[in-house]
Amino acid sequence: MDVTVVGAGPVGLVLAAELALAGATVQILERRAEPDTAMKAQSINVPTAEALDRRGLLPAAEQVQRETLDRVGPYARTAEHRPPGAGRQGPESRFTGHFAGMVLDPGLVDWSDPDLAAHAATDGARMVPQPQLEALLADHVSRLGVPVRRGVEVTTLDDTGDGVRVGTTAGPVCTGWLVGCDGGHSTVRRLAGIDFPGTDPELTGYQAVVDIADPEKLAEGWTWSSQGAYRYGPQPGRVATMEFDGPPAGLPDTRLRSRGRTPTAPVTLEEVQASLRRISGTDVTLTALRAAPTRWTDNARQAAAYRSGRVFLAGDAAHVHPPFGGQGLNLGVGDAMNLGWKLGAAVAGWAPEGLLDTYDDERRPAGAWVLDWTRAQIGVLRGDAKSAALRGIVADLLNTRAGTTYAVKKISGVTQRIDLHGDHPLVGRFAPDLRLRNGSRLADHGHRGEFLLLDRSPDGAFARLAAAWSGRVNSVGDPHGTPAGVLVRPDGVVAWASDTSGVTDVAALEAALRRWAGAPSSSSSRNR
């Protein structure tokens, strides 16, 4: 195989799909015999939804959202999806999320804000829980012919300089490149010798859906006590707990082991009940688990390098942090989209010099921001008097139109930007909803994973130039309009844009094409 991906979660599935679209042969190794059904992220952000959109998966994601709303509809009116009494249509039904348990009121959001208004096409595909997302992506990679080998664990790896020899429980594997998408306890990261610095945990949290014998003993919403905080609802039986009695620095697993548990051991009903009783100060009784629960901490770490030779890391293997807002899932999908086309270009032999190095350069700042965004929420969530005072101030700020709009923009991902040193305001941003005169959208033309060039020049000058990159650039003509031209990378990031179509604009487009899409097709050759 050209590339072997370790881990069949959303990140590994997205990465494998992108590589397959780029023409690489790819396989996925997954230690679990069956897909993971544990409760994790309950929604996706705008860049993730738009990534699905560009690959033709938006209808499937919209169907998942409809089914999710049908399932939780009676309770979603009090969740962070919409306020009491709001209907399913209009701005009030848009997903907002929360910051440190403080629900963001959709009615306070300025939905006309240019950043939000430019990315509204995927509003109907945001409430996609992680298990359903994995199923959707598994179908996608299956259609692309990517094999997923389950029940296979990686045991050794040897980067030979021209490939990687991987020892597994199913026998040896020889591959051109290896990518670890195998989670926070990544075996690939450990075997590659990549350090994982960061901050040790101060809390342990649980998330579960349970049957409760005496639910009247719990208060709805978030409740703080001297032992921590818990949340009950909005759906019946959904509980989350946080206890701020974490292990000493340098011994992140001590407390869990002292209670007969390790961080990777299955969560039991008794474990969730004990945590809920300690925090609530009641003798509430849980009688059954109705969904696979999860255990988490505020352990926040980022790999010292996202690449070591022919070995890469993506997703939780590259960064871990508290799970607030499902940021980890979205951050990992962003990693996969960024690395997929670049590694595919290297396999195909047309990658310009230094292209693979831009993966770490571009994704590391995004990871660092998410770590700090979630750390800040931990600071606000603590049960001590100082954090409570800070929580009150933050709540006041979030109760303003400007404050809520700011938080929603950050959580949704619409303000993400890569520094690509371009003059046009779109450069480095995720491409906005660009609608064409024929009724289609630019995203509709990206299903094959190529660069997209929107050409609105009067004489088609941009498309004529891009013809030399045939097979890598899909030119879409749409005469007249602003911007006059936009070049979108396969990961959805705008690499070049111009409001005019003169000689200097054509020259700037050529420079961008050479920078990101390599030499023209006529001078490239496949080199594995």
Short mmCIF file of C-alpha atoms in Angstrom, two decimals:
data_model
loop_
_atom_site.label_atom_id
_atom_site.label_comp_id
_atom_site.label_asym_id
_atom_site.label_seq_id
_atom_site.Cartn_x
_atom_site.Cartn_y
_atom_site.Cartn_z
CA MET A 1 0.00 0.00 0.00
CA ASP A 2 1.07 3.58 -0.62
CA VAL A 3 -0.32 4.62 2.76
CA THR A 4 -1.46 2.73 5.86
CA VAL A 5 -3.76 4.58 8.23
CA VAL A 6 -3.98 3.33 11.82
CA GLY A 7 -7.40 4.00 13.33
CA ALA A 8 -10.90 3.75 11.82
CA GLY A 9 -12.51 6.64 13.68
CA PRO A 10 -13.75 9.72 11.80
CA VAL A 11 -10.23 11.09 11.34
CA GLY A 12 -8.81 7.89 9.88
CA LEU A 13 -11.84 7.41 7.64
CA VAL A 14 -11.69 10.97 6.26
CA LEU A 15 -7.95 10.71 5.67
CA ALA A 16 -8.24 7.38 3.88
CA ALA A 17 -11.02 8.73 1.66
CA GLU A 18 -8.98 11.79 0.69
CA LEU A 19 -5.98 9.62 -0.15
CA ALA A 20 -8.13 7.32 -2.27
CA LEU A 21 -9.54 10.31 -4.16
CA ALA A 22 -5.96 11.43 -4.80
CA GLY A 23 -5.22 8.06 -6.43
CA ALA A 24 -3.20 6.49 -3.62
CA THR A 25 -3.65 2.89 -2.54
CA VAL A 26 -4.58 2.96 1.13
CA GLN A 27 -5.72 0.63 3.88
CA ILE A 28 -6.94 1.18 7.44
CA LEU A 29 -5.85 -0.90 10.43
CA GLU A 30 -8.17 -0.79 13.46
CA ARG A 31 -7.60 -2.61 16.74
CA ARG A 32 -11.33 -2.69 17.59
CA ALA A 33 -13.30 -5.57 16.13
CA GLU A 34 -16.43 -3.39 15.87
CA PRO A 35 -17.11 0.34 15.43
CA ASP A 36 -16.95 2.40 18.62
CA THR A 37 -20.45 3.30 19.86
CA ALA A 38 -19.40 5.25 22.96
CA MET A 39 -20.95 8.68 23.59
CA LYS A 40 -18.66 11.31 22.20
CA ALA A 41 -19.21 14.40 20.07
CA GLN A 42 -22.88 15.18 19.44
CA SER A 43 -22.40 17.61 16.56
CA ILE A 44 -19.95 18.86 13.94
CA ASN A 45 -18.77 22.36 13.14
CA VAL A 46 -19.02 24.30 9.88
CA PRO A 47 -15.64 23.28 8.33
CA THR A 48 -16.46 19.61 8.97
CA ALA A 49 -19.94 19.96 7.49
CA GLU A 50 -18.48 21.79 4.50
CA ALA A 51 -15.90 19.05 4.02
CA LEU A 52 -18.76 16.55 3.76
CA ASP A 53 -20.54 18.94 1.39
CA ARG A 54 -17.56 19.16 -0.97
CA ARG A 55 -17.44 15.37 -1.23
CA GLY A 56 -21.13 14.98 -1.99
CA LEU A 57 -22.05 13.77 1.50
CA LEU A 58 -24.22 16.73 2.52
CA PRO A 59 -27.56 14.98 1.81
CA ALA A 60 -26.54 12.05 4.00
CA ALA A 61 -25.50 14.41 6.82
CA GLU A 62 -28.75 16.35 6.52
CA GLN A 63 -30.66 13.08 6.83
CA VAL A 64 -28.75 12.28 10.04
CA GLN A 65 -29.70 15.68 11.47
CA ARG A 66 -33.36 15.12 10.64
CA GLU A 67 -33.29 11.74 12.36
CA THR A 68 -31.46 13.22 15.35
CA LEU A 69 -34.04 15.99 15.72
CA ASP A 70 -36.86 13.46 15.42
CA ARG A 71 -35.24 11.41 18.17
CA VAL A 72 -34.53 14.27 20.60
CA GLY A 73 -37.06 16.79 19.30
CA PRO A 74 -39.21 17.02 22.45
CA TYR A 75 -36.09 17.80 24.48
CA ALA A 76 -34.01 19.82 22.02
CA ARG A 77 -36.20 22.85 22.74
CA THR A 78 -34.37 23.21 26.02
CA ALA A 79 -30.96 22.17 24.72
CA GLU A 80 -28.33 24.36 23.20
CA HIS A 81 -29.89 23.81 19.77
CA ARG A 82 -32.81 26.20 20.28
CA PRO A 83 -34.60 28.11 23.03
CA PRO A 84 -38.02 27.21 24.45
CA GLY A 85 -40.80 27.56 21.91
CA ALA A 86 -38.53 28.01 18.90
CA GLY A 87 -39.58 26.27 15.71
CA ARG A 88 -37.40 24.17 13.46
CA GLN A 89 -37.03 26.85 10.82
CA GLY A 90 -35.35 30.22 10.87
CA PRO A 91 -32.31 31.57 12.72
CA GLU A 92 -33.58 30.44 16.12
CA SER A 93 -33.19 26.79 15.13
CA ARG A 94 -29.52 27.11 14.20
CA PHE A 95 -26.99 25.27 16.28
CA THR A 96 -25.10 27.47 18.74
CA GLY A 97 -23.51 25.26 21.40
CA HIS A 98 -22.26 26.28 24.83
CA PHE A 99 -19.21 27.68 26.58
CA ALA A 100 -18.36 25.98 29.87
CA GLY A 101 -21.94 24.80 30.22
CA MET A 102 -23.42 28.24 29.51
CA VAL A 103 -25.86 27.74 26.65
CA LEU A 104 -25.58 30.33 23.87
CA ASP A 105 -28.98 31.82 23.02
CA PRO A 106 -29.61 31.72 19.23
CA GLY A 107 -31.84 34.77 19.62
CA LEU A 108 -28.83 36.86 20.63
CA VAL A 109 -26.67 35.87 17.68
CA ASP A 110 -26.16 38.34 14.85
CA TRP A 111 -26.79 35.86 12.04
CA SER A 112 -26.19 38.63 9.50
CA ASP A 113 -22.54 38.78 10.58
CA PRO A 114 -20.54 38.32 7.33
CA ASP A 115 -18.59 35.33 8.67
CA LEU A 116 -21.77 33.47 9.65
CA ALA A 117 -23.80 34.52 6.61
CA ALA A 118 -21.07 33.30 4.26
CA HIS A 119 -21.23 29.77 5.65
CA ALA A 120 -24.92 28.98 6.03
CA ALA A 121 -25.37 26.31 3.35
CA THR A 122 -24.62 23.47 5.77
CA ASP A 123 -26.89 24.63 8.61
CA GLY A 124 -29.01 21.52 8.12
CA ALA A 125 -26.08 19.15 8.68
CA ARG A 126 -24.60 20.20 12.02
CA MET A 127 -26.33 17.87 14.49
CA VAL A 128 -24.44 14.75 13.41
CA PRO A 129 -23.41 12.62 16.42
CA GLN A 130 -20.06 10.86 16.14
CA PRO A 131 -21.37 7.26 15.78
CA GLN A 132 -23.61 8.32 12.88
CA LEU A 133 -20.75 10.29 11.34
CA GLU A 134 -18.52 7.22 11.50
CA ALA A 135 -21.18 5.11 9.80
CA LEU A 136 -21.61 7.73 7.06
CA LEU A 137 -17.84 7.89 6.48
CA ALA A 138 -17.48 4.09 6.56
CA ASP A 139 -19.94 3.87 3.67
CA HIS A 140 -17.94 6.57 1.86
CA VAL A 141 -14.59 4.74 2.12
CA SER A 142 -16.28 1.47 1.18
CA ARG A 143 -17.53 3.02 -2.05
CA LEU A 144 -13.98 4.20 -2.71
CA GLY A 145 -12.67 0.66 -2.28
CA VAL A 146 -10.62 1.28 0.86
CA PRO A 147 -10.19 -1.89 2.96
CA VAL A 148 -10.67 -1.60 6.73
CA ARG A 149 -8.87 -4.40 8.58
CA ARG A 150 -10.45 -4.70 12.04
CA GLY A 151 -9.00 -6.48 15.04
CA VAL A 152 -5.45 -5.60 13.96
CA GLU A 153 -3.06 -3.89 16.39
CA VAL A 154 0.24 -2.24 15.53
CA THR A 155 3.16 -3.59 17.58
CA THR A 156 6.33 -2.25 15.93
CA LEU A 157 7.38 0.18 13.23
CA ASP A 158 10.60 0.79 11.34
CA ASP A 159 10.99 3.84 9.10
CA THR A 160 13.51 2.70 6.48
CA GLY A 161 13.69 6.04 4.70
CA ASP A 162 11.91 4.81 1.60
CA GLY A 163 8.99 3.19 3.40
CA VAL A 164 7.75 1.90 6.75
CA ARG A 165 7.78 -1.69 7.97
CA VAL A 166 4.96 -2.21 10.44
CA GLY A 167 4.60 -5.15 12.77
CA THR A 168 1.00 -6.04 13.58
CA THR A 169 -0.92 -8.78 15.35
CA ALA A 170 -1.96 -9.99 11.89
CA GLY A 171 1.56 -10.08 10.49
CA PRO A 172 3.99 -7.60 8.93
CA VAL A 173 2.90 -4.73 6.70
CA CYS A 174 5.08 -2.82 4.25
CA THR A 175 3.83 0.64 3.34
CA GLY A 176 5.14 3.82 1.81
CA TRP A 177 3.77 6.07 4.54
CA LEU A 178 2.16 5.48 7.95
CA VAL A 179 -0.36 7.79 9.63
CA GLY A 180 -1.38 7.38 13.26
CA CYS A 181 -5.05 8.29 13.76
CA ASP A 182 -5.19 5.98 16.77
CA GLY A 183 -6.27 8.31 19.55
CA GLY A 184 -4.80 9.95 22.60
CA HIS A 185 -2.98 6.78 23.70
CA SER A 186 -1.52 6.47 20.20
CA THR A 187 0.71 3.45 19.67
CA VAL A 188 2.06 5.01 16.48
CA ARG A 189 3.12 8.16 18.32
CA ARG A 190 4.86 6.13 21.03
CA LEU A 191 6.65 3.84 18.57
CA ALA A 192 7.73 6.83 16.47
CA GLY A 193 9.31 8.36 19.59
CA ILE A 194 7.35 11.62 19.34
CA ASP A 195 7.01 13.50 22.64
CA PHE A 196 3.57 14.57 23.89
CA PRO A 197 4.04 17.61 26.17
CA GLY A 198 1.19 19.47 27.84
CA THR A 199 -0.73 19.95 31.08
CA ASP A 200 -1.79 17.16 33.44
CA PRO A 201 -5.45 16.58 34.32
CA GLU A 202 -7.22 18.13 37.28
CA LEU A 203 -10.56 16.42 36.81
CA THR A 204 -12.24 13.24 35.65
CA GLY A 205 -15.57 13.43 33.85
CA TYR A 206 -18.22 10.96 32.72
CA GLN A 207 -20.93 11.15 30.09
CA ALA A 208 -23.73 8.60 29.88
CA VAL A 209 -27.38 7.96 29.10
CA VAL A 210 -28.91 5.98 31.94
CA ASP A 211 -32.16 4.80 33.47
CA ILE A 212 -32.73 6.55 36.81
CA ALA A 213 -34.98 5.13 39.54
CA ASP A 214 -35.45 8.52 41.24
CA PRO A 215 -34.74 11.35 38.75
CA GLU A 216 -36.48 13.87 41.01
CA LYS A 217 -33.32 13.87 43.15
CA LEU A 218 -31.38 15.62 40.37
CA ALA A 219 -31.69 19.23 39.25
CA GLU A 220 -31.98 19.86 35.51
CA GLY A 221 -29.16 21.64 33.71
CA TRP A 222 -25.74 22.33 35.21
CA THR A 223 -25.35 22.16 39.00
CA TRP A 224 -22.19 22.96 40.97
CA SER A 225 -21.20 21.66 44.41
CA SER A 226 -18.08 21.49 46.54
CA GLN A 227 -17.29 18.13 44.90
CA GLY A 228 -17.59 19.25 41.28
CA ALA A 229 -20.37 19.77 38.75
CA TYR A 230 -22.97 17.65 37.00
CA ARG A 231 -25.45 18.11 34.21
CA TYR A 232 -28.78 16.34 33.93
CA GLY A 233 -30.67 16.48 30.61
CA PRO A 234 -31.88 17.79 28.30
CA GLN A 235 -32.86 14.28 27.14
CA PRO A 236 -34.19 11.99 29.89
CA GLY A 237 -31.38 10.01 31.44
CA ARG A 238 -28.51 11.98 29.95
CA VAL A 239 -25.97 12.81 32.65
CA ALA A 240 -22.49 14.28 32.71
CA THR A 241 -20.24 14.69 35.74
CA MET A 242 -16.96 16.43 36.55
CA GLU A 243 -14.92 15.95 39.72
CA PHE A 244 -12.02 18.31 40.40
CA ASP A 245 -9.93 15.89 42.45
CA GLY A 246 -7.48 14.92 39.76
CA PRO A 247 -4.22 13.07 40.29
CA PRO A 248 -0.93 14.73 41.31
CA ALA A 249 1.09 16.29 38.51
CA GLY A 250 3.12 13.66 36.69
CA LEU A 251 0.86 10.79 37.83
CA PRO A 252 -2.18 11.27 35.60
CA ASP A 253 -3.55 7.74 36.11
CA THR A 254 -3.10 7.35 39.89
CA ARG A 255 -6.61 8.19 41.07
CA LEU A 256 -8.31 6.11 38.42
CA ARG A 257 -6.18 3.10 39.29
CA SER A 258 -6.77 3.63 43.02
CA ARG A 259 -10.47 3.11 42.33
CA GLY A 260 -9.83 -0.06 40.40
CA ARG A 261 -10.08 1.64 36.99
CA THR A 262 -7.64 2.52 34.26
CA PRO A 263 -8.29 5.32 31.74
CA THR A 264 -9.08 2.75 29.02
CA ALA A 265 -11.18 0.33 31.10
CA PRO A 266 -14.90 0.17 30.22
CA VAL A 267 -17.04 2.57 32.24
CA THR A 268 -19.49 0.80 34.53
CA LEU A 269 -22.91 1.82 35.80
CA GLU A 270 -21.56 1.77 39.35
CA GLU A 271 -18.73 4.12 38.41
CA VAL A 272 -21.10 6.71 36.92
CA GLN A 273 -23.51 6.38 39.85
CA ALA A 274 -20.73 6.85 42.42
CA SER A 275 -19.53 10.01 40.68
CA LEU A 276 -23.05 11.42 40.41
CA ARG A 277 -23.74 10.70 44.09
CA ARG A 278 -20.52 12.35 45.25
CA ILE A 279 -21.24 15.55 43.33
CA SER A 280 -25.00 15.80 43.89
CA GLY A 281 -24.86 14.82 47.56
CA THR A 282 -27.83 12.48 47.02
CA ASP A 283 -28.31 8.73 46.97
CA VAL A 284 -29.67 8.78 43.41
CA THR A 285 -29.92 5.28 41.94
CA LEU A 286 -29.04 4.39 38.36
CA THR A 287 -30.51 1.14 37.10
CA ALA A 288 -29.15 0.69 33.57
CA LEU A 289 -26.87 2.11 30.90
CA ARG A 290 -28.70 2.91 27.66
CA ALA A 291 -25.65 4.00 25.65
CA ALA A 292 -21.94 3.24 25.88
CA PRO A 293 -20.63 5.84 28.38
CA THR A 294 -17.33 7.67 28.17
CA ARG A 295 -14.72 8.76 30.70
CA TRP A 296 -12.60 11.83 30.07
CA THR A 297 -10.18 14.25 31.72
CA ASP A 298 -8.89 17.75 31.08
CA ASN A 299 -5.51 16.33 30.07
CA ALA A 300 -4.31 18.77 27.36
CA ARG A 301 -1.33 17.82 25.20
CA GLN A 302 0.05 18.42 21.73
CA ALA A 303 2.60 16.29 19.90
CA ALA A 304 6.05 17.84 19.66
CA ALA A 305 5.92 17.10 15.93
CA TYR A 306 3.10 15.99 13.63
CA ARG A 307 5.64 14.22 11.42
CA SER A 308 8.69 12.03 11.88
CA GLY A 309 10.12 10.95 8.53
CA ARG A 310 7.47 8.84 6.82
CA VAL A 311 5.23 8.73 9.89
CA PHE A 312 2.48 11.30 10.50
CA LEU A 313 0.02 11.92 13.33
CA ALA A 314 -3.53 13.26 13.04
CA GLY A 315 -6.51 13.73 15.34
CA ASP A 316 -6.21 12.77 19.00
CA ALA A 317 -2.87 11.10 18.28
CA ALA A 318 -1.55 14.65 17.69
CA HIS A 319 -3.53 16.51 20.36
CA VAL A 320 -5.82 15.80 23.31
CA HIS A 321 -7.92 18.17 25.41
CA PRO A 322 -11.27 18.31 27.25
CA PRO A 323 -14.19 17.37 24.98
CA PHE A 324 -16.22 20.59 25.30
CA GLY A 325 -18.15 21.36 22.13
CA GLY A 326 -16.84 18.36 20.19
CA GLN A 327 -13.82 20.43 19.18
CA GLY A 328 -11.54 17.37 19.09
CA LEU A 329 -13.58 15.61 16.42
CA ASN A 330 -13.63 18.71 14.22
CA LEU A 331 -9.98 19.47 14.80
CA GLY A 332 -9.09 15.93 13.75
CA VAL A 333 -11.20 16.07 10.60
CA GLY A 334 -9.40 19.32 9.75
CA ASP A 335 -6.08 17.50 10.16
CA ALA A 336 -7.23 14.72 7.85
CA MET A 337 -8.48 17.09 5.15
CA ASN A 338 -5.23 19.07 5.28
CA LEU A 339 -2.91 16.06 5.20
CA GLY A 340 -4.93 13.92 2.79
CA TRP A 341 -4.38 15.85 -0.42
CA LYS A 342 -0.81 16.76 0.46
CA LEU A 343 0.25 13.18 1.15
CA GLY A 344 -1.71 12.11 -1.92
CA ALA A 345 0.32 14.60 -3.97
CA ALA A 346 3.55 13.15 -2.60
CA VAL A 347 2.43 9.64 -3.55
CA ALA A 348 1.43 10.82 -7.03
CA GLY A 349 4.79 12.56 -7.50
CA TRP A 350 3.62 16.11 -8.16
CA ALA A 351 3.93 17.61 -4.66
CA PRO A 352 5.88 20.87 -4.78
CA GLU A 353 8.92 21.15 -2.56
CA GLY A 354 8.07 21.58 1.11
CA LEU A 355 4.38 20.75 0.71
CA LEU A 356 4.37 18.01 3.36
CA ASP A 357 6.05 20.35 5.84
CA THR A 358 3.09 22.72 5.61
CA TYR A 359 0.90 20.13 7.36
CA ASP A 360 2.56 20.74 10.73
CA ASP A 361 2.94 24.46 10.01
CA GLU A 362 -0.77 24.91 9.29
CA ARG A 363 -2.40 22.50 11.73
CA ARG A 364 -0.28 23.11 14.83
CA PRO A 365 -1.69 26.64 15.48
CA ALA A 366 -5.23 25.28 15.10
CA GLY A 367 -4.49 22.58 17.66
CA ALA A 368 -2.91 25.02 20.09
CA TRP A 369 -5.96 27.29 19.90
CA VAL A 370 -8.37 24.45 20.68
CA LEU A 371 -6.27 23.39 23.67
CA ASP A 372 -6.44 26.90 25.09
CA TRP A 373 -10.16 27.27 24.27
CA THR A 374 -10.96 24.15 26.29
CA ARG A 375 -8.50 25.00 29.07
CA ALA A 376 -10.29 28.32 29.49
CA GLN A 377 -13.58 26.49 30.00
CA ILE A 378 -12.04 24.34 32.71
CA GLY A 379 -10.96 27.52 34.49
CA VAL A 380 -14.53 28.79 34.39
CA LEU A 381 -16.09 25.45 35.37
CA ARG A 382 -14.23 24.84 38.64
CA GLY A 383 -16.36 24.81 41.76
CA ASP A 384 -14.23 27.22 43.82
CA ALA A 385 -15.31 30.77 44.66
CA LYS A 386 -12.85 32.44 42.28
CA SER A 387 -14.02 30.39 39.31
CA ALA A 388 -17.64 31.02 40.29
CA ALA A 389 -16.97 34.77 40.23
CA LEU A 390 -15.31 34.48 36.83
CA ARG A 391 -18.20 32.36 35.58
CA GLY A 392 -20.61 35.14 36.49
CA ILE A 393 -18.64 37.71 34.52
CA VAL A 394 -18.33 35.44 31.48
CA ALA A 395 -22.08 34.72 31.68
CA ASP A 396 -22.78 38.44 31.55
CA LEU A 397 -20.59 38.82 28.47
CA LEU A 398 -22.25 35.86 26.78
CA ASN A 399 -25.63 37.43 27.46
CA THR A 400 -24.84 40.22 25.01
CA ARG A 401 -25.31 40.20 21.24
CA ALA A 402 -21.62 40.82 20.61
CA GLY A 403 -20.49 38.24 23.17
CA THR A 404 -22.79 35.47 21.94
CA THR A 405 -21.95 36.15 18.30
CA TYR A 406 -18.22 36.05 19.09
CA ALA A 407 -18.52 32.70 20.89
CA VAL A 408 -20.73 31.13 18.22
CA LYS A 409 -18.30 32.18 15.49
CA LYS A 410 -15.40 30.63 17.38
CA ILE A 411 -17.24 27.39 18.17
CA SER A 412 -18.59 27.03 14.63
CA GLY A 413 -15.14 27.41 13.07
CA VAL A 414 -16.10 30.09 10.55
CA THR A 415 -13.26 32.39 11.64
CA GLN A 416 -10.48 29.84 11.13
CA ARG A 417 -7.67 31.13 8.94
CA ILE A 418 -4.28 29.94 7.75
CA ASP A 419 -1.60 32.56 7.15
CA LEU A 420 -0.93 32.14 3.42
CA HIS A 421 0.39 35.67 2.95
CA GLY A 422 -2.23 36.72 0.40
CA ASP A 423 -3.64 40.21 -0.06
CA HIS A 424 -7.24 39.21 -0.72
CA PRO A 425 -9.39 38.80 2.43
CA LEU A 426 -10.50 35.32 1.34
CA VAL A 427 -6.98 33.90 1.13
CA GLY A 428 -6.32 31.46 3.96
CA ARG A 429 -10.02 31.23 4.87
CA PHE A 430 -12.35 28.34 4.19
CA ALA A 431 -14.19 29.03 0.96
CA PRO A 432 -17.56 30.70 1.54
CA ASP A 433 -20.85 29.60 -0.02
CA LEU A 434 -20.21 30.60 -3.61
CA ARG A 435 -23.38 30.24 -5.68
CA LEU A 436 -23.22 30.13 -9.47
CA ARG A 437 -25.59 31.49 -12.10
CA ASN A 438 -26.57 27.99 -13.22
CA GLY A 439 -28.03 27.27 -9.77
CA SER A 440 -25.16 25.12 -8.49
CA ARG A 441 -22.67 25.97 -5.80
CA LEU A 442 -18.89 25.81 -6.13
CA ALA A 443 -18.85 23.04 -3.50
CA ASP A 444 -20.99 20.88 -5.80
CA HIS A 445 -18.03 20.64 -8.18
CA GLY A 446 -15.54 19.32 -5.60
CA HIS A 447 -16.64 15.70 -5.27
CA ARG A 448 -13.46 14.32 -6.89
CA GLY A 449 -11.10 16.00 -4.43
CA GLU A 450 -9.37 18.29 -6.92
CA PHE A 451 -8.46 21.97 -6.67
CA LEU A 452 -11.43 24.13 -7.61
CA LEU A 453 -10.96 27.24 -9.73
CA LEU A 454 -13.87 29.63 -10.04
CA ASP A 455 -13.33 31.70 -13.20
CA ARG A 456 -15.48 34.80 -13.66
CA SER A 457 -13.07 36.59 -15.98
CA PRO A 458 -14.67 38.00 -19.18
CA ASP A 459 -12.40 35.98 -21.48
CA GLY A 460 -11.82 32.83 -19.39
CA ALA A 461 -8.16 33.74 -18.82
CA PHE A 462 -7.94 31.98 -15.47
CA ALA A 463 -9.32 28.68 -16.79
CA ARG A 464 -7.01 28.78 -19.84
CA LEU A 465 -4.01 29.06 -17.56
CA ALA A 466 -5.24 26.28 -15.24
CA ALA A 467 -5.68 23.90 -18.18
CA ALA A 468 -1.96 23.14 -17.87
CA TRP A 469 -2.79 21.51 -14.50
CA SER A 470 -5.38 19.19 -16.01
CA GLY A 471 -6.35 16.36 -13.65
CA ARG A 472 -5.55 18.41 -10.57
CA VAL A 473 -7.61 21.56 -11.10
CA ASN A 474 -11.32 21.59 -11.93
CA SER A 475 -12.16 24.93 -13.52
CA VAL A 476 -15.72 26.17 -13.15
CA GLY A 477 -16.80 29.06 -15.36
CA ASP A 478 -19.34 31.58 -14.11
CA PRO A 479 -18.99 34.78 -16.19
CA HIS A 480 -19.21 38.10 -14.42
CA GLY A 481 -19.33 38.68 -10.71
CA THR A 482 -17.12 39.27 -7.70
CA PRO A 483 -14.71 37.85 -6.82
CA ALA A 484 -13.46 37.43 -10.37
CA GLY A 485 -11.47 34.34 -9.53
CA VAL A 486 -10.98 31.97 -6.59
CA LEU A 487 -8.63 28.97 -6.26
CA VAL A 488 -9.72 26.55 -3.54
CA ARG A 489 -7.40 23.81 -2.31
CA PRO A 490 -8.83 20.29 -1.89
CA ASP A 491 -9.17 20.93 1.86
CA GLY A 492 -11.47 23.90 1.23
CA VAL A 493 -8.90 26.62 1.97
CA VAL A 494 -8.70 29.53 -0.47
CA ALA A 495 -5.18 29.63 -1.93
CA TRP A 496 -5.72 32.62 -4.23
CA ALA A 497 -8.48 35.10 -4.99
CA SER A 498 -8.84 38.27 -7.00
CA ASP A 499 -11.55 40.82 -7.69
CA THR A 500 -10.00 41.71 -11.07
CA SER A 501 -8.74 39.70 -14.05
CA GLY A 502 -5.78 41.59 -15.46
CA VAL A 503 -2.33 40.35 -16.45
CA THR A 504 -0.99 40.66 -12.90
CA ASP A 505 -3.93 38.61 -11.59
CA VAL A 506 -3.19 35.81 -14.05
CA ALA A 507 0.46 35.88 -12.99
CA ALA A 508 -0.55 35.68 -9.31
CA LEU A 509 -2.78 32.69 -10.06
CA GLU A 510 0.09 30.91 -11.81
CA ALA A 511 2.30 31.49 -8.78
CA ALA A 512 -0.37 30.05 -6.49
CA LEU A 513 -0.84 27.02 -8.75
CA ARG A 514 2.87 26.30 -8.78
CA ARG A 515 3.07 26.82 -5.02
CA TRP A 516 0.26 24.42 -4.19
CA ALA A 517 -0.43 22.23 -7.24
CA GLY A 518 3.18 21.76 -8.35
CA ALA A 519 4.54 21.95 -11.87
CA PRO A 520 2.06 21.79 -14.76
CA SER A 521 0.77 18.30 -15.53
CA SER A 522 2.80 17.97 -18.71
CA SER A 523 6.05 18.02 -16.71
CA SER A 524 4.92 15.81 -13.81
CA SER A 525 5.17 12.07 -13.49
CA ARG A 526 3.95 9.52 -11.02
CA ASN A 527 6.69 8.50 -8.62
CA ARG A 528 6.07 6.04 -5.83
#
